[in-house]
Every structure is written in C-alpha cells, then in structure tokens.
mmCIF file of C-alpha atoms in Angstrom:
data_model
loop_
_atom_site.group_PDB
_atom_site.id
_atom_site.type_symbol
_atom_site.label_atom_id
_atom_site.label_comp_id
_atom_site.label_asym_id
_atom_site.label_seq_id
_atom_site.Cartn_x
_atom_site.Cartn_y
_atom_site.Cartn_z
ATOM 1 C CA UNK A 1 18.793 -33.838 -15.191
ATOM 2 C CA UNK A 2 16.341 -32.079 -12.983
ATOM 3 C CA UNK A 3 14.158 -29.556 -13.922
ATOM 4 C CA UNK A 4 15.033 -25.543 -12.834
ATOM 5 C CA UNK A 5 11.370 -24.275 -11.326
ATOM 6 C CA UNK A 6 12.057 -20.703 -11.069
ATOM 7 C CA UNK A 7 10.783 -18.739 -7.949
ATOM 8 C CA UNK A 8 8.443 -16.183 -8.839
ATOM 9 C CA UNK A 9 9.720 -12.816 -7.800
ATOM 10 C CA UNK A 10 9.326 -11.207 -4.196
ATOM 11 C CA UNK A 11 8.189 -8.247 -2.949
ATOM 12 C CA UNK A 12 5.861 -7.092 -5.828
ATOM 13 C CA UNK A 13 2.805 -7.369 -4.314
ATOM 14 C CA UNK A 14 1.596 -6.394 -0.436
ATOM 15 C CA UNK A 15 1.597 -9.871 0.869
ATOM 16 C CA UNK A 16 2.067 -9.239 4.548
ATOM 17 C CA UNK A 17 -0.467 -8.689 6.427
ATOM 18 C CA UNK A 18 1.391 -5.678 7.968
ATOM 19 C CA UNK A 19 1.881 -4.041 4.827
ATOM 20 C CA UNK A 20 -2.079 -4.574 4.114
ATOM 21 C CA UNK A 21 -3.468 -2.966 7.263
ATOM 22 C CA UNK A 22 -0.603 0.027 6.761
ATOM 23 C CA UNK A 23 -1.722 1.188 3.572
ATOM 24 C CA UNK A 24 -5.721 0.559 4.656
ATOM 25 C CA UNK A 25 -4.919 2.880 7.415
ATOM 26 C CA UNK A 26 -2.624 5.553 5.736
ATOM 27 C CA UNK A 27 -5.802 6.012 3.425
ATOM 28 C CA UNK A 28 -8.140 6.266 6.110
ATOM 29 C CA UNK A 29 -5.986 8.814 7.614
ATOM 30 C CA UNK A 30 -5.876 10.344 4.501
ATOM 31 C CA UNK A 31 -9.596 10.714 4.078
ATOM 32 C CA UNK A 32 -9.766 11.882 7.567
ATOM 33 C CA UNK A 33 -7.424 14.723 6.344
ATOM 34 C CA UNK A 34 -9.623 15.488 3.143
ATOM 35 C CA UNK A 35 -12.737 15.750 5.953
ATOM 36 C CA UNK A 36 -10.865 18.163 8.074
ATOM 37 C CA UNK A 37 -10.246 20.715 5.181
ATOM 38 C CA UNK A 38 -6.631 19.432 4.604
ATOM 39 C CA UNK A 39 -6.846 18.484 0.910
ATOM 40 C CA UNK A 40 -3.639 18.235 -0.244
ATOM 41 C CA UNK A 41 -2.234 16.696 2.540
ATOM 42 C CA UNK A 42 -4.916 14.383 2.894
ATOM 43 C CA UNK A 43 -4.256 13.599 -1.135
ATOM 44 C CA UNK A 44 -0.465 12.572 -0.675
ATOM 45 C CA UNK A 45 -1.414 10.378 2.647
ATOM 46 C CA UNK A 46 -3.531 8.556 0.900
ATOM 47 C CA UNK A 47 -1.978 8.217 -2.678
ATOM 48 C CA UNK A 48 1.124 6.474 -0.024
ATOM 49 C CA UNK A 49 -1.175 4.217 1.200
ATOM 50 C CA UNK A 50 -2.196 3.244 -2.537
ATOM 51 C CA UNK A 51 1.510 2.727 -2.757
ATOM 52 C CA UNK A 52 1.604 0.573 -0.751
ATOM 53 C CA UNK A 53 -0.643 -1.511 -1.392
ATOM 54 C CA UNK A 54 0.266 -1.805 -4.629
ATOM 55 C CA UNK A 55 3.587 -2.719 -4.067
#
C-alpha cells in the first residue's frame, strides 16, 4: 500500500514573485504618503502591503 504524502497547503505565504514586489511597493508608496503629510492614508497603504506579504 503506498504511502499518502500530503501537499502542504497553498497560498499562505507570498511565494510569487509578483505578490513580493506588490507589497514592497504598496509600502513604499505608503511611506511616500507618510513623507507628504498624508498619515493616515499613508498608514493603511502600507499596513496592505504588510498584508500582503504576509499572506
């Protein structure tokens, strides 16, 4: 009887490359913002891009 190897699940971590260099420049946008006087704004941006590169 062979043995099951389960696939370890998909999509929990930023493993594209695409999905790297979005959330590396969503939270340079978002420190941009912060510069320019737009705090909160700046906050969210870059609390996304944390997001996704997290996930």
């Amino acid at each position: 009887m062979p043995d099951v190897v389960e696939k370890p699940e998909v999509g929990t971590k930023a493993t594209s490359v695409t999905e790297v260099f979005a959330g590396i420049f969503l939270i340079l946008i978002g420190l941009l913002l912060i510069r320019f006087g737009f705090f909160f704004a700046g906050a969210l941006v870059a609390v996304v891009g944390l997001v996704v590169l997290a996930f």
